[in-house]
Every structure is written in structure tokens, then in C-alpha cells.
Coordinates of C-alpha atoms and ligand atoms in Angstrom, one line a residue:
X1 CA 313.7 -197.2 -48.5
X2 CA 313.7 -198.1 -44.8
X3 CA 311.8 -195.6 -42.7
X4 CA 314.9 -194.9 -40.6
X5 CA 318.4 -194.5 -41.7
X6 CA 320.1 -196.8 -39.1
X7 CA 323.4 -194.9 -39.1
X8 CA 325.9 -194.8 -36.3
X9 CA 324.0 -192.5 -34.0
X10 CA 320.7 -194.2 -34.5
X11 CA 322.3 -197.6 -34.0
X12 CA 323.7 -196.5 -30.6
X13 CA 320.2 -195.1 -29.6
X14 CA 318.6 -198.3 -30.7
X15 CA 320.8 -200.3 -28.5
X16 CA 320.3 -197.9 -25.6
X17 CA 316.6 -197.5 -25.8
X18 CA 315.0 -200.3 -27.8
X19 CA 316.8 -203.5 -26.9
X20 CA 314.7 -205.4 -24.4
X21 CA 316.8 -206.9 -21.5
X22 CA 316.8 -210.7 -21.6
X23 CA 314.9 -210.8 -18.2
X24 CA 311.9 -209.1 -19.9
X25 CA 311.7 -211.6 -22.8
X26 CA 310.5 -214.7 -20.9
X27 CA 307.2 -214.8 -22.7
X28 CA 308.9 -214.4 -26.1
X29 CA 311.3 -217.3 -25.3
X30 CA 308.3 -219.5 -24.5
X31 CA 306.2 -218.4 -27.6
X32 CA 309.1 -218.8 -30.0
X33 CA 310.0 -222.2 -28.6
X34 CA 306.4 -223.4 -29.2
X35 CA 306.4 -222.4 -32.8
X36 CA 310.0 -223.1 -33.7
X37 CA 310.4 -226.5 -32.1
X38 CA 314.1 -225.8 -31.9
X39 CA 316.7 -228.5 -32.4
X40 CA 320.3 -227.7 -31.5
X41 CA 322.3 -227.0 -34.7
X42 CA 319.3 -225.9 -36.8
X43 CA 319.8 -222.7 -38.8
X44 CA 317.6 -219.6 -38.3
X45 CA 317.9 -216.7 -40.6
X46 CA 317.4 -213.4 -38.6
X47 CA 316.2 -211.0 -41.3
X48 CA 317.0 -207.4 -40.4
X49 CA 318.9 -208.6 -37.3
X50 CA 319.7 -205.1 -36.1
X51 CA 322.2 -205.1 -33.2
X52 CA 321.8 -208.9 -32.7
X53 CA 319.6 -208.9 -29.6
X54 CA 317.5 -211.8 -30.8
X55 CA 320.3 -213.6 -32.7
X56 CA 322.2 -213.9 -29.4
X57 CA 319.0 -214.8 -27.5
X58 CA 318.2 -217.6 -30.0
X59 CA 321.7 -219.0 -29.6
X60 CA 321.5 -218.9 -25.8
X61 CA 317.9 -220.1 -25.5
X62 CA 317.8 -222.8 -28.2
X63 CA 321.4 -223.6 -29.2
X64 CA 320.6 -222.9 -32.8
X65 CA 322.9 -221.3 -35.4
X66 CA 321.8 -217.9 -36.6
X67 CA 322.6 -216.2 -39.9
X68 CA 322.1 -212.5 -38.9
X69 CA 321.3 -210.6 -42.1
X70 CA 321.3 -206.8 -41.7
X71 CA 321.6 -204.0 -44.4
X72 CA 323.0 -201.3 -42.0
X73 CA 326.8 -201.5 -41.4
X74 CA 326.4 -199.5 -38.2
X75 CA 323.8 -202.0 -36.8
X76 CA 325.9 -205.0 -38.0
X77 CA 328.9 -203.6 -36.2
X78 CA 327.1 -203.8 -32.9
X79 CA 326.2 -207.5 -33.2
X80 CA 328.4 -209.2 -30.6
X81 CA 330.9 -211.5 -32.3
X82 CA 330.3 -215.0 -31.0
X83 CA 330.2 -218.7 -32.1
X84 CA 326.8 -219.6 -33.5
X85 CA 326.1 -216.2 -35.2
X86 CA 327.2 -215.5 -38.8
X87 CA 326.8 -211.8 -39.6
X88 CA 326.0 -211.0 -43.2
X89 CA 325.2 -207.9 -45.2
X90 CA 321.9 -208.2 -47.1
X91 CA 318.3 -207.4 -46.9
X92 CA 314.9 -209.1 -46.9
X93 CA 314.7 -209.4 -50.7
X94 CA 318.4 -210.4 -51.1
X95 CA 319.4 -213.0 -48.5
X96 CA 322.9 -214.3 -48.7
X97 CA 321.9 -218.0 -48.2
X98 CA 321.6 -221.0 -50.5
X99 CA 318.2 -222.4 -51.6
X100 CA 316.6 -224.3 -48.7
X101 CA 319.5 -223.4 -46.5
X102 CA 317.6 -222.4 -43.4
X103 CA 315.1 -224.1 -41.0
X104 CA 313.2 -220.9 -39.9
X105 CA 313.1 -217.2 -40.6
X106 CA 312.8 -214.6 -37.8
X107 CA 311.7 -211.0 -38.6
X108 CA 311.5 -208.7 -35.6
X109 CA 310.2 -205.2 -36.1
X110 CA 311.3 -205.3 -39.7
X111 CA 308.2 -205.7 -42.0
X112 CA 307.3 -202.0 -41.9
X113 CA 310.8 -201.2 -43.2
X114 CA 310.6 -203.6 -46.2
X115 CA 309.7 -201.8 -49.4
X116 CA 308.3 -204.9 -51.2
X117 CA 307.0 -207.5 -48.7
X118 CA 305.9 -209.9 -51.5
X119 CA 309.5 -209.9 -53.0
X120 CA 310.8 -210.5 -49.4
X121 CA 308.4 -213.4 -49.0
X122 CA 309.5 -214.9 -52.2
X123 CA 313.2 -214.7 -51.2
X124 CA 312.4 -216.1 -47.7
X125 CA 310.6 -219.0 -49.5
X126 CA 313.7 -219.6 -51.5
X127 CA 316.0 -219.9 -48.5
X128 CA 313.7 -221.9 -46.3
X129 CA 313.4 -225.7 -46.5
X130 CA 309.8 -226.8 -47.2
X131 CA 307.5 -226.6 -44.2
X132 CA 309.9 -224.3 -42.2
X133 CA 308.2 -221.5 -40.2
X134 CA 308.4 -217.7 -40.7
X135 CA 308.1 -216.0 -37.3
X136 CA 307.2 -212.3 -37.5
X137 CA 307.4 -210.2 -34.4
X138 CA 305.9 -206.8 -35.1
X139 CA 303.3 -204.2 -34.4
X140 CA 300.6 -204.2 -37.1
X141 CA 298.3 -201.5 -38.4
X142 CA 295.1 -201.3 -36.4
X143 CA 296.4 -203.5 -33.5
X144 CA 297.6 -201.0 -30.9
X145 CA 295.6 -201.8 -27.8
X146 CA 298.5 -203.3 -25.9
X147 CA 301.3 -201.1 -27.1
X148 CA 302.7 -199.0 -24.3
X149 CA 304.0 -196.3 -26.5
X150 CA 300.4 -195.6 -27.9
X151 CA 299.1 -195.3 -24.3
X152 CA 301.5 -192.4 -23.5
X153 CA 301.9 -191.0 -27.0
X154 CA 298.5 -191.7 -28.6
X155 CA 299.3 -190.0 -31.9
X156 CA 301.9 -192.8 -32.6
X157 CA 298.8 -194.7 -33.8
X158 CA 298.9 -192.5 -36.9
X159 CA 302.3 -193.9 -38.1
X160 CA 301.3 -197.4 -36.9
X161 CA 298.4 -197.4 -39.2
X162 CA 300.8 -197.0 -42.1
X163 CA 302.5 -200.3 -41.2
X164 CA 301.5 -203.5 -43.0
X165 CA 298.4 -205.0 -41.4
X166 CA 298.2 -208.7 -40.4
X167 CA 296.0 -209.3 -43.5
X168 CA 298.4 -207.4 -45.9
X169 CA 301.4 -209.4 -44.4
X170 CA 299.6 -212.7 -44.8
X171 CA 298.6 -211.7 -48.4
X172 CA 302.3 -210.9 -49.3
X173 CA 303.4 -214.2 -47.8
X174 CA 300.5 -216.1 -49.4
X175 CA 301.8 -215.0 -52.8
X176 CA 305.0 -216.9 -52.0
X177 CA 303.1 -220.0 -50.9
X178 CA 302.9 -219.5 -47.1
X179 CA 299.8 -219.7 -45.0
X180 CA 299.0 -218.2 -41.7
X181 CA 299.6 -220.7 -38.8
X182 CA 299.2 -218.5 -35.7
X183 CA 298.8 -215.0 -34.3
X184 CA 299.3 -214.2 -30.7
X185 CA 300.0 -211.1 -28.6
X186 CA 303.2 -211.6 -26.6
X187 CA 304.1 -209.3 -23.6
X188 CA 307.6 -208.0 -22.9
X189 CA 308.9 -205.9 -20.2
X190 CA 311.9 -203.5 -20.2
X191 CA 310.9 -201.0 -17.5
X192 CA 310.6 -200.9 -13.7
X193 CA 309.2 -197.4 -13.4
X194 CA 307.5 -194.7 -15.4
X195 CA 310.4 -192.4 -14.5
X196 CA 312.6 -194.7 -16.6
X197 CA 310.3 -194.4 -19.6
X198 CA 310.4 -190.6 -19.2
X199 CA 314.2 -190.7 -19.1
X200 CA 314.3 -192.8 -22.2
X201 CA 311.8 -190.7 -24.2
X202 CA 314.4 -188.5 -26.0
X203 CA 316.5 -191.4 -27.1
X204 CA 313.4 -193.3 -28.2
X205 CA 312.5 -190.2 -30.3
X206 CA 315.5 -190.9 -32.5
X207 CA 315.4 -194.7 -32.6
X208 CA 311.7 -195.6 -32.7
X209 CA 309.8 -195.3 -36.0
X210 CA 306.5 -194.5 -34.2
X211 CA 308.1 -191.8 -32.0
X212 CA 309.8 -190.2 -35.0
X213 CA 306.4 -189.8 -36.6
X214 CA 305.2 -187.4 -33.9
X215 CA 305.2 -183.7 -34.2
X216 CA 307.2 -181.7 -31.6
X217 CA 303.9 -180.8 -29.9
X218 CA 302.6 -184.3 -29.8
X219 CA 306.0 -185.5 -28.4
X220 CA 306.0 -182.7 -25.7
X221 CA 302.4 -183.5 -24.7
X222 CA 303.2 -187.2 -24.3
X223 CA 306.3 -186.3 -22.2
X224 CA 304.1 -184.0 -20.1
X225 CA 301.6 -186.8 -19.5
X226 CA 304.4 -189.0 -18.3
X227 CA 306.0 -186.3 -16.2
X228 CA 302.6 -185.7 -14.4
X229 CA 302.2 -189.4 -13.7
X230 CA 305.8 -189.6 -12.3
X231 CA 305.3 -186.5 -10.2
X232 CA 302.0 -187.7 -8.9
X233 CA 303.9 -190.8 -7.6
X234 CA 301.1 -193.0 -9.0
X235 CA 302.0 -196.6 -8.7
X236 CA 302.1 -197.8 -12.3
X237 CA 299.8 -200.7 -13.1
X238 CA 301.4 -203.5 -15.0
X239 CA 299.7 -202.3 -18.1
X240 CA 301.4 -199.0 -17.9
X241 CA 304.9 -200.6 -18.0
X242 CA 304.6 -203.7 -20.1
X243 CA 303.9 -203.7 -23.8
X244 CA 303.0 -206.4 -26.2
X245 CA 303.9 -207.1 -29.8
X246 CA 302.3 -209.6 -32.1
X247 CA 303.8 -212.9 -33.1
X248 CA 302.6 -213.9 -36.6
X249 CA 303.6 -217.4 -37.7
X250 CA 303.4 -218.5 -41.3
X251 CA 304.4 -221.8 -42.9
Ligands
SAM1 C1 313.6 -201.8 -35.6 S1 315.1 -202.5 -36.1 C2 314.9 -204.2 -35.5 C3 316.2 -204.9 -35.3 C4 316.1 -206.3 -34.7 N1 315.4 -207.2 -35.6 C5 315.5 -206.3 -33.3 O1 314.3 -206.7 -33.2 O2 316.2 -206.0 -32.4 C6 314.8 -202.7 -37.8 C7 316.0 -203.3 -38.6 O3 315.6 -203.6 -39.9 C8 316.6 -203.3 -40.8 N2 316.1 -203.1 -42.2 C9 315.6 -202.0 -42.8 N3 315.2 -202.3 -44.1 C10 315.4 -203.7 -44.2 C11 315.2 -204.6 -45.3 N4 314.6 -204.2 -46.4 N5 315.5 -205.9 -45.1 C12 316.0 -206.3 -43.9 N6 316.2 -205.5 -42.9 C13 315.9 -204.2 -43.0 C14 317.2 -202.0 -40.2 O4 318.5 -201.7 -40.7 C15 317.1 -202.3 -38.8 O5 318.3 -202.9 -38.3

């Protein structure tokens, strides 16, 4: 079972509050390019593609073909139809691709939704050609120093610690023959002010697994913290606005 039922309302909230604008993804474009070594026409399987934000970015940035695999019909429906993206129903342990049919796998904020990561790793092994990379963009248990949401809503760390850790993820993929090739923290930016984060808090509460794990009191306290910072007119430091997720690469 995924932690969130990505139905119609949640899919719309996800698009509104969670998609990072392309302008805030420069560091991700650079990091992915380094590990993917993209060649136009190569096939990337986007596992748990959501509303297609990265599928479209990969087409634009690298000229690759993307097979966007997504279990939720409501999320799939929001993937923009375009050349270069094939949208398919499926999930991490049942990918609608032939053996060795892809040159890389991309999993963005998905591993914590996958009920059996070792089964997913075996399926990803099946669809990747030998030597192809798996790129995992995620928050991992125990690694929350650079997560903005934890700064403002510290109790989100409780749910984060139920996510697979880097070590658990590597173990699951090792059982399918992958080894860890790299781990780096990559910044992203989707806000120009704290007021924007405050405005977005209620929508995030429905679309973000970490925010959904808060009690009403914890959520209210975090909002109050933000409101005070906004009212104080404090100029936010970069660290208040940007956030980082990890990029774990396995081959
Ligand atoms: C937080 S969203 C991330 C969407 C997209 N990857 C992105 O970064 O914009 C998580 C997605 O994983 C999907 N998902 C849930 N369980 C899954 C599974 N077992 N295999 C693949 N995807 C899954 C959900 O339907 C949802 O679209």
C-alpha cells in the first residue's frame, strides 16, 4: 500500500504544491546529467512518474525518451501528452517494459511508497540493460538536516524516520545485483518568500507524506512559527527557502 492514495484531489494538490518549477531545478539537471551521461534517444523509465514533472524535464533537458510508469490514474491523467513520453499504468514491481528495454531508471520521491523495495529492485534489474544506472531522488531516514519542511515543522522527522534509509535502499538493490555508485545532496528551490510557504501549507498538508503525518497541533505550531517569521518581516536566509533531497545512484 502506498502511504497516500493519489486520487483526483490529491493529484491536483500535488501539482499545485509539490511540483518544483523548472527554474528551481538547475542543480538537479546538472547532477542527473553527470550520472546519466544522456544520449538523445536513450530510454529512461520513470518509476512512479506522478504528474510527469521529471518526465517532461528529462525530455527537454536531455532529449531522451521516457516511459512514465505510474499506478494512479489521477496522477497519470495530469502527465502532459507530448512526443517523447509514453505513459503506462504499472508500479515498481510490475514495469510494463521488456527485458533490458531501458537505459536508466529514475525514482523520484517514490521509494517510501513501495511496499517491497527488493521486489522493485529485481524488476528494475530485469528492465535495465547491464550497467545502466538507477537514480533515486528521495529523502531518507535520518538525513533531514537540509530539508526545509523539517526546519519549519520539526515533527515531520518522525515520519521521515519510517522511510527506507540509504543503507536499507542499498541493501534492497544489492539483492538484485546493484551496487552504490554515488550519494549527494542536491538543492532545489521553489519559493521566493516565506509568505509563499505559509500560503502553501494547507495544500502541502494533503499532498506531502511528511506533512500528513503531523498531528493537528504540530501542524498548527509549524504554521504559527512561519506566520511569526513572515510578520516579523525577517529576510529569509537561503537556507530557509531552499531545500535539498538526496540523489542516490546505483549500478
Ligand atoms: C510523491 S509522488 C512523486 C511523483 C514524481 N515521481 C515526482 O517526483 O514528481 C509519489 C508517486 O509514487 C507513486 N507510487 C505509489 N506507489 C508506487 C509503487 N509501488 N510503484 C511506483 N509508483 C508508486 C504514487 O502514485 C505517486 O504518483
